[in-house]
mmCIF file of C-alpha atoms and ligand atoms in Angstrom:
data_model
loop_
_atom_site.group_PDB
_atom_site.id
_atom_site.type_symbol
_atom_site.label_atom_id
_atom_site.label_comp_id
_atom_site.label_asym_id
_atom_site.label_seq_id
_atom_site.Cartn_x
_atom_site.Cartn_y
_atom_site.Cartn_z
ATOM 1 C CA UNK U 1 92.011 105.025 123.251
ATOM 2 C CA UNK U 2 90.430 102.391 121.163
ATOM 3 C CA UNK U 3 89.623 102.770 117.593
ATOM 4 C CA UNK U 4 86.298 102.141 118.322
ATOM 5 C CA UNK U 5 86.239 105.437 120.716
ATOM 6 C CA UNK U 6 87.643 107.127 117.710
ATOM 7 C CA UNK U 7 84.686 106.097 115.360
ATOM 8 C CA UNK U 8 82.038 107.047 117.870
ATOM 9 C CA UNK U 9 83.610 110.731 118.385
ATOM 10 C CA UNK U 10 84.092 111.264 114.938
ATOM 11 C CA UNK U 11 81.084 109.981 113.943
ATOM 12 C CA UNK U 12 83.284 108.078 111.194
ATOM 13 C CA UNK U 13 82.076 104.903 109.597
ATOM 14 C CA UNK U 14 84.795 101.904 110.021
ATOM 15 C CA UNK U 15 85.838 100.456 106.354
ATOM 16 C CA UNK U 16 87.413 97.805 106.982
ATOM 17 C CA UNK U 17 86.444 94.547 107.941
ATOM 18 C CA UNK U 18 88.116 91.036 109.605
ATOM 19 C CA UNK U 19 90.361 94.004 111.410
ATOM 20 C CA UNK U 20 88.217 92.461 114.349
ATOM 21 C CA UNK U 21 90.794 93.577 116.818
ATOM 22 C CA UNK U 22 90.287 97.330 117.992
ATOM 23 C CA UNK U 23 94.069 99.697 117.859
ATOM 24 C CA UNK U 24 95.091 100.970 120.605
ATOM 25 C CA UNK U 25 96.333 105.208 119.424
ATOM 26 C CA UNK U 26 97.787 107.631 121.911
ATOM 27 C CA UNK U 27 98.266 110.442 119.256
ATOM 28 C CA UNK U 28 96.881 111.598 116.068
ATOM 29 C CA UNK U 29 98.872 113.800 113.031
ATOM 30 C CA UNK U 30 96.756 115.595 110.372
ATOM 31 C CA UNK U 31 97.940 116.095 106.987
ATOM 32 C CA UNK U 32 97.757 115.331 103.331
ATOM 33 C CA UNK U 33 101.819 115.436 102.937
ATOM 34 C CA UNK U 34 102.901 111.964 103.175
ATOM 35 C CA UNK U 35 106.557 112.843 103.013
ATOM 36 C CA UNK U 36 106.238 114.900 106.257
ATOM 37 C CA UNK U 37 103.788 111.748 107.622
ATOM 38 C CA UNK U 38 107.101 109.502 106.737
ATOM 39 C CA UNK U 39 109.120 111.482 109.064
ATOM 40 C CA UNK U 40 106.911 110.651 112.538
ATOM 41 C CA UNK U 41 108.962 108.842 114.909
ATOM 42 C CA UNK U 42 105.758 107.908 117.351
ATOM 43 C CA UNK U 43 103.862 104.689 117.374
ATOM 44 C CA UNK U 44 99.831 104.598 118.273
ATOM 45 C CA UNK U 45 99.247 107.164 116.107
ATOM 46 C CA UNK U 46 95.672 107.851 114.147
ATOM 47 C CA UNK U 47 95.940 109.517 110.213
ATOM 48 C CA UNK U 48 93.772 112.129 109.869
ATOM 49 C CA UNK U 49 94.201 112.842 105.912
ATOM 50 C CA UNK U 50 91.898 114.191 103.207
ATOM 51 C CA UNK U 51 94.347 112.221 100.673
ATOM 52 C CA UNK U 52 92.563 109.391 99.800
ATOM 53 C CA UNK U 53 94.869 107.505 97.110
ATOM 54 C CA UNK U 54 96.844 104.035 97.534
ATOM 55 C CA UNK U 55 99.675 106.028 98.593
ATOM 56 C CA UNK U 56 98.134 106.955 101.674
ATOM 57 C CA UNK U 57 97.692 102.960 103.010
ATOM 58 C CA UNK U 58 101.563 102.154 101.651
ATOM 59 C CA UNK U 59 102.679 105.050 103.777
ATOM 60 C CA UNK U 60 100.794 103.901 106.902
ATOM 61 C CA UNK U 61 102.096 100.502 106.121
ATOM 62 C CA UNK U 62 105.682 101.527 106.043
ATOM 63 C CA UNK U 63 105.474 103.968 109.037
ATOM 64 C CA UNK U 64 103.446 101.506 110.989
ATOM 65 C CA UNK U 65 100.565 103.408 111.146
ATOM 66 C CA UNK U 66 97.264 101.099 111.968
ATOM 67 C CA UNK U 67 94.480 103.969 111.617
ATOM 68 C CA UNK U 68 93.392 106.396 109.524
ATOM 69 C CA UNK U 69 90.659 108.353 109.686
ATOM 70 C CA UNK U 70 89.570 110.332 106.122
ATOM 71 C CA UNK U 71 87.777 113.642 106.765
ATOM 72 C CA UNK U 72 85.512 115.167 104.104
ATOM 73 C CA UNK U 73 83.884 112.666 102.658
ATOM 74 C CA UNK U 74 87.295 111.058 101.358
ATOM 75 C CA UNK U 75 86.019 107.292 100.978
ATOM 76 C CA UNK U 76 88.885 105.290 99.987
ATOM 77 C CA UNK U 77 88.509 102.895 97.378
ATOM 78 C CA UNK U 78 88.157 99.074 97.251
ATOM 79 C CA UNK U 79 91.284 98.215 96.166
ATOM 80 C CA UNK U 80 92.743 100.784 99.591
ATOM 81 C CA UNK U 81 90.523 98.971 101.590
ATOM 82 C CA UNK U 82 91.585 95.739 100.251
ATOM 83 C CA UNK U 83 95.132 96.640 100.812
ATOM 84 C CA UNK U 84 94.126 98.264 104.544
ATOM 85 C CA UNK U 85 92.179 94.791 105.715
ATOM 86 C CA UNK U 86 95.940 92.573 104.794
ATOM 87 C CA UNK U 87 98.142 94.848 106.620
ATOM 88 C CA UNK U 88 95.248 94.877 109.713
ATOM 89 C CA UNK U 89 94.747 98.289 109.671
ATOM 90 C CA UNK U 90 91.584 100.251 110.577
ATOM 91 C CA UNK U 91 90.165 102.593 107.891
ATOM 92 C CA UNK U 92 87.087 105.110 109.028
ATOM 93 C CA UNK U 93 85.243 107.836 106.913
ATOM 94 C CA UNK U 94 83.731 110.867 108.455
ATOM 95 C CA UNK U 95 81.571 113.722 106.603
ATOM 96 C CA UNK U 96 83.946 116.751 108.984
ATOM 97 C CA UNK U 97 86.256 118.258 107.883
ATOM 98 C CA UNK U 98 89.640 117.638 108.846
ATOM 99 C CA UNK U 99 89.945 120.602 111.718
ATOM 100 C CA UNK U 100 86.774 119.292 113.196
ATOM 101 C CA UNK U 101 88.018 115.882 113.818
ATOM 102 C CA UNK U 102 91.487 117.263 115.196
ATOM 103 C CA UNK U 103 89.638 119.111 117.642
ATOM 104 C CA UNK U 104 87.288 116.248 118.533
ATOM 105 C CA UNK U 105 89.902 114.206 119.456
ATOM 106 C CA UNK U 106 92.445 116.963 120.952
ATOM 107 C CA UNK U 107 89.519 117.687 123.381
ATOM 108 C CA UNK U 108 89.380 113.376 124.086
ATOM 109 C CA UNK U 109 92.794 113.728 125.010
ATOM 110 C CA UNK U 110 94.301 112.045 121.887
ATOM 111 C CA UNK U 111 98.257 113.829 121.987
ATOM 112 C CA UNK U 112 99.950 115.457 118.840
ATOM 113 C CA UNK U 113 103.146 114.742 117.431
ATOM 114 C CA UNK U 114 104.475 118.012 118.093
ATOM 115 C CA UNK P 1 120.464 86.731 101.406
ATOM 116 C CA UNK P 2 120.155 88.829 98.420
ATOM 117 C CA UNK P 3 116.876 90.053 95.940
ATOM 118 C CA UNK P 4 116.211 92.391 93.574
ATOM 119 C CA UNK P 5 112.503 93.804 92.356
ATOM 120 C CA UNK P 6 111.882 95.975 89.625
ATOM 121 C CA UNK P 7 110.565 99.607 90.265
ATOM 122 C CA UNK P 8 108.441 101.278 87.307
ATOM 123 C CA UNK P 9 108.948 104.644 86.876
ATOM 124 C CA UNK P 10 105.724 106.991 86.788
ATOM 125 C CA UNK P 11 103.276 103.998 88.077
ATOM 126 C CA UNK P 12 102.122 105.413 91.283
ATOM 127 C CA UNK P 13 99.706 102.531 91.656
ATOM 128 C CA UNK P 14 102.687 100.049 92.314
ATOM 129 C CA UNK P 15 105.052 102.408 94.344
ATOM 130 C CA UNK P 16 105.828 100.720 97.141
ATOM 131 C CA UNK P 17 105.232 96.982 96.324
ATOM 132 C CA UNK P 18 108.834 96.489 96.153
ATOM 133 C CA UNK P 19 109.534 97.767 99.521
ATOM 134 C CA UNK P 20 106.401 96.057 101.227
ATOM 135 C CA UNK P 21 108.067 92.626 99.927
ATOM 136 C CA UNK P 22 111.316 93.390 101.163
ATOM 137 C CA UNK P 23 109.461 94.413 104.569
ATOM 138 C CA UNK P 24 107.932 91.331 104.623
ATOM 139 C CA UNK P 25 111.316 89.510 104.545
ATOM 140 C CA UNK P 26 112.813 91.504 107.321
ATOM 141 C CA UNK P 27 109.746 90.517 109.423
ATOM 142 C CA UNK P 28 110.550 87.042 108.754
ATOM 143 C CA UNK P 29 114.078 87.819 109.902
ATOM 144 C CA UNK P 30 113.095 88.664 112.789
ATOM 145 C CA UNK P 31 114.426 92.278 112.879
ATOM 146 C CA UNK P 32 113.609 94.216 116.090
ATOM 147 C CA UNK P 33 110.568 96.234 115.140
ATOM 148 C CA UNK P 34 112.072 99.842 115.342
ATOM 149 C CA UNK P 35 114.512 98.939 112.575
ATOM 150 C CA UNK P 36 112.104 97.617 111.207
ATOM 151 C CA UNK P 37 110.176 100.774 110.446
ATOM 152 C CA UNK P 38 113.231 102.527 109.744
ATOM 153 C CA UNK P 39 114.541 100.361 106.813
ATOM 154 C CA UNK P 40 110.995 100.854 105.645
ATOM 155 C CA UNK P 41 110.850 104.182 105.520
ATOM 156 C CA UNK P 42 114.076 104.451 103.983
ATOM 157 C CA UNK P 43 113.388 102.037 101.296
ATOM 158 C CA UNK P 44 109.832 103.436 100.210
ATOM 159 C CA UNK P 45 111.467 107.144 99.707
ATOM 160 C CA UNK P 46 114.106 105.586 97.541
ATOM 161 C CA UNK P 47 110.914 103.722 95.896
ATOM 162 C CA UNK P 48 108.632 106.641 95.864
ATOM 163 C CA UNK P 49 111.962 108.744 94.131
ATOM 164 C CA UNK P 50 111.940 106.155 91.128
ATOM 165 C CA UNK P 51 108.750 106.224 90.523
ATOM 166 C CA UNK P 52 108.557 110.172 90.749
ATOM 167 C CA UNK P 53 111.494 111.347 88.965
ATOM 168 C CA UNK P 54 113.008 108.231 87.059
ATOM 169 C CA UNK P 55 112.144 106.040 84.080
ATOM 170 C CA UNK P 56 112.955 102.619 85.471
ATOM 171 C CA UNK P 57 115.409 100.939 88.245
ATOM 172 C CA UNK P 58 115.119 98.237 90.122
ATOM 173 C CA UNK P 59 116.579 97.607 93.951
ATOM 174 C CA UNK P 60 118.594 95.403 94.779
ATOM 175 C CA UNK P 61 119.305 93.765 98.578
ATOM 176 C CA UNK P 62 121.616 92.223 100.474
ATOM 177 C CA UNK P 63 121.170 91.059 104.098
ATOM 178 C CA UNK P 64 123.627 89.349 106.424
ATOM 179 C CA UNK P 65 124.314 88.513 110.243
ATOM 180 C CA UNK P 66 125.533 92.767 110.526
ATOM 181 C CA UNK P 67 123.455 94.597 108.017
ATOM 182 C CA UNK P 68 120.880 95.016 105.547
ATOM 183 C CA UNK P 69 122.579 96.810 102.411
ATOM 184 C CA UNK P 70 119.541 98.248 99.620
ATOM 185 C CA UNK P 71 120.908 99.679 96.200
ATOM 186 C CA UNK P 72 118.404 101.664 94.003
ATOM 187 C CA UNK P 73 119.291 101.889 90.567
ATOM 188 C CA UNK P 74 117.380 103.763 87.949
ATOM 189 C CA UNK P 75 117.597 104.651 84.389
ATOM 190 C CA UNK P 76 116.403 108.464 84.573
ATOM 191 C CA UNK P 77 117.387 112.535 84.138
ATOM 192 C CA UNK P 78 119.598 112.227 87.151
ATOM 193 C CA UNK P 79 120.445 114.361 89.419
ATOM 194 C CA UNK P 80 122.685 117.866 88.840
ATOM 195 C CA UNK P 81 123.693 118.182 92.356
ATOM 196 C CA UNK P 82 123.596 115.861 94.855
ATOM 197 C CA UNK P 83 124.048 118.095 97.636
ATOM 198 C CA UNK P 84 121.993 120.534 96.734
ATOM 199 C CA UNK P 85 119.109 117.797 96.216
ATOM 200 C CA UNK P 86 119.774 116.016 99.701
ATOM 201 C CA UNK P 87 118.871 119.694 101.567
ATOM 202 C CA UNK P 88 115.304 119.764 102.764
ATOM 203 C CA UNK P 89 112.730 121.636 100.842
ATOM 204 C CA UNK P 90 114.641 121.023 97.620
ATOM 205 C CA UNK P 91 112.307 119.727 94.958
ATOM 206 C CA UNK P 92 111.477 119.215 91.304
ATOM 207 C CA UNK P 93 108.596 116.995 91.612
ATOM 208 C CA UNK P 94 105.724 117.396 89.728
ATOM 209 C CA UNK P 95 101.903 118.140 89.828
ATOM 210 C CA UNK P 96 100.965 114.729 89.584
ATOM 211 C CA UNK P 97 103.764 113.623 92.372
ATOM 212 C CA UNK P 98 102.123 116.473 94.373
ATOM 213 C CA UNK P 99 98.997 115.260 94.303
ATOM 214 C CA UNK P 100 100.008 111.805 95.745
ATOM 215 C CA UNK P 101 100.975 113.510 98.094
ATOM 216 C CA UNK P 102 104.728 113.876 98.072
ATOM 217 C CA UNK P 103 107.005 116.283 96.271
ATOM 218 C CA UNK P 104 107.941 118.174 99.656
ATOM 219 C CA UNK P 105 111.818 117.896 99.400
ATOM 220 C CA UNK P 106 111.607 115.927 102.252
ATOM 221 C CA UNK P 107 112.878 111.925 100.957
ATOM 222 C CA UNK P 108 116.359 112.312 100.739
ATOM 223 C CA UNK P 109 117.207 113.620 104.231
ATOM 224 C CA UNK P 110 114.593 111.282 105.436
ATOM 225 C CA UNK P 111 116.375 108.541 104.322
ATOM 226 C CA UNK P 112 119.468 109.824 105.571
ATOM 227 C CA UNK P 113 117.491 110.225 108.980
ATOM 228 C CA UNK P 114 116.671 106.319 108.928
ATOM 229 C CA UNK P 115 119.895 104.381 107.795
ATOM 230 C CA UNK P 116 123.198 104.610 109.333
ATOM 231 C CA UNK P 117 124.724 105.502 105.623
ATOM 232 C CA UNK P 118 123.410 106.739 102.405
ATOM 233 C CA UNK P 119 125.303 107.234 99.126
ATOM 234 C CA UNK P 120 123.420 108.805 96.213
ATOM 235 C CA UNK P 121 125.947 109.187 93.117
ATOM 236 C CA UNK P 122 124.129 110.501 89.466
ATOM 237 C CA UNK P 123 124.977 110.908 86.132
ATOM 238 C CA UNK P 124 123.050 113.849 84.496
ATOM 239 C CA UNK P 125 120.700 111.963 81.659
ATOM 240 C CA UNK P 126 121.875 108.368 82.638
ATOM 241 C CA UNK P 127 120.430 107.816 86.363
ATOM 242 C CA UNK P 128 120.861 107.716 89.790
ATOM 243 C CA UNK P 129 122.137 105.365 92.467
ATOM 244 C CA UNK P 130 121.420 105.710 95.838
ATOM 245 C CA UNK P 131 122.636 103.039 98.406
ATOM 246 C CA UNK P 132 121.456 102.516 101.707
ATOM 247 C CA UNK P 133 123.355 100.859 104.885
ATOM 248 C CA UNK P 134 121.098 99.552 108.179
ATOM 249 C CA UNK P 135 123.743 98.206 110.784
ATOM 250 C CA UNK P 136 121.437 95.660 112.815
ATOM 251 C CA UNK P 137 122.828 95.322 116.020
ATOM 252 C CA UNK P 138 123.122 99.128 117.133
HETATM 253 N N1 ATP D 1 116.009 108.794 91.517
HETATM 254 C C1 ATP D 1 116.053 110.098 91.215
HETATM 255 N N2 ATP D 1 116.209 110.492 89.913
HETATM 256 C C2 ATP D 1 116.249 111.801 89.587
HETATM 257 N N3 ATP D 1 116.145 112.807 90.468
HETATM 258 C C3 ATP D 1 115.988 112.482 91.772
HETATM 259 C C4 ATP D 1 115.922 111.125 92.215
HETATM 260 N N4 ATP D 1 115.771 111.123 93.558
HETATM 261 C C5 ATP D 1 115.734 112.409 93.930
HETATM 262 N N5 ATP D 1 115.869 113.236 92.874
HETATM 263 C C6 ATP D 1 115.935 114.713 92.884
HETATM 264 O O1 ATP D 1 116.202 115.153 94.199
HETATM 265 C C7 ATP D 1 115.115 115.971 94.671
HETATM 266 C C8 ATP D 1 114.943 115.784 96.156
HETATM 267 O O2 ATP D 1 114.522 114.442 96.441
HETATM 268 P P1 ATP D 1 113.687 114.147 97.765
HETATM 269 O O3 ATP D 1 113.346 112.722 97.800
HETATM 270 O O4 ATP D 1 114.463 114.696 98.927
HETATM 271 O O5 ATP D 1 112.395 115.066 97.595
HETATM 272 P P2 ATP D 1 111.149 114.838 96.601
HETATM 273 O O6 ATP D 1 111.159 113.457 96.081
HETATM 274 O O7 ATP D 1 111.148 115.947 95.614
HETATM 275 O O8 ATP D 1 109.925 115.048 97.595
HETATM 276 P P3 ATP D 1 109.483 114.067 98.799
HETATM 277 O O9 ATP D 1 110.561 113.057 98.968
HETATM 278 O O10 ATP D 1 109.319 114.947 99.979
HETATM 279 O O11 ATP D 1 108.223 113.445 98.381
HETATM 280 C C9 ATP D 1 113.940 115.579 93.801
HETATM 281 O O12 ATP D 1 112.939 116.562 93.734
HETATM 282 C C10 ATP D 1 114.614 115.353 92.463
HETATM 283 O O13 ATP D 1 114.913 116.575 91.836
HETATM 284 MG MG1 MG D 2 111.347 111.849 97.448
#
């Protein structure tokens, strides 16, 4: 699925910008514990996290992950988005929480990690 | 080729810049991808670790035709036991570290997870080195 599909089930607003290609993701992992993100062997994979500090874009940068999706309300700041838009990732915002948007896109057919 | 950056201990807002350089160099290198990622990994727990529970280090790395080799040296409490340390779930991070979201007990045997040899060694109230081994062609 595209990371455009993503934005339209969440209802999520798409951050960043110049990211003008769309991901491809296959599975999604929910949590705010990025040690436990840092262990994820699988590529594809969306962030759903309510952990919206620069931490959260150097651990997707590390662990290749391209999206993340912030639940809650969680609008990262500039300087994340900043950081985000040079490593081409996609950042999107949605006002659910961060069960809602697991479920959305476990019903889409997005896989989890374990 | 060898480098060496400077980590700051207790600046969250850098952790990590160090090991998105030396990323950017293996990249260059042409690395295959999945190594990649691990030598990341590896590198930006032994980062994150500075910056959580040290004062100051700085890492230092040297690459050649068989292996990337990535010493961490800090200035810092140390550690009392090593082995107890590298189990999972064994932690003394912080609130603030929490909140970053780390402080799981979760780094060390990560790290061990993504290199093919890791050597942490610690002198209680002098520091801690830990030194990481990626063989490239395996
Ligand atoms: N550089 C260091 N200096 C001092 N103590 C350290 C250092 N690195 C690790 N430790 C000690 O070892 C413990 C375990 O480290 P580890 O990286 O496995 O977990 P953590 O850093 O506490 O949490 P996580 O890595 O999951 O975010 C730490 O809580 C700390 O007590
Ligand atoms: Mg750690």
């Amino acid at each position: 699925m595209q990371t455009d599909a993503i934005s339209k089930i969440t209802q999520a607003k798409v951050l960043t910008k110049g990211t003008t290609e769309s991901v491809d993701i296959s599975y999604a992992f929910t949590s705010d514990l990025m040690s436990d993100v840092l262990t994820i062997d699988v590529s594809k994979l969306v962030l759903i996290t309510g952990l919206n500090n620069l931490q959260t874009i150097r651990t997707a940068e590390m662990a290749e992950i391209r999206c993340i999706l912030f639940g809650r309300d969680k609008k990262p700041s500039m300087e994340m988005i900043t950081l985000a838009e040079k490593e081409g990732m996609v950042l999107m915002v949605s006002e659910k929480s961060l069960f809602h948007l697991s479920g959305l896109l476990f019903q889409e057919g997005i896989k989890p990690v374990y | 080729m060898e480098f060496s950056y400077i980590i700051e201990g207790g600046d969250f807002s850098k952790a990590g810049s160090a090991s998105s350089e030396v990323k950017k160099i293996l990249k260059q290198l042409n690395l295959a991808p999945e190594k990649i990622k691990k030598i990341a990994v590896a590198m930006y727990e032994a980062e994150v670790n500075i910056v959580a529970h040290a004062y100051k280090g700085v890492m230092e790395g040297k690459i050649d035709a068989e292996k990337v080799f990535l010493r961490f040296r800090d200035e810092g409490p140390g550690i009392e036991d090593v082995d107890k340390a590298m189990q999972e779930g064994f932690s003394t991070a912080s609130e603030e570290v929490r909140q970053m979201g780390f402080g799981a007990g979760m780094g060390l045997p990560n790290i061990r997870k993504n290199s093919d040899s890791l050597k942490v060694s610690s002198e209680v109230g002098k520091g801690t080195t830990v030194e990481i081994t990626s063989y490239i062609n395996n």
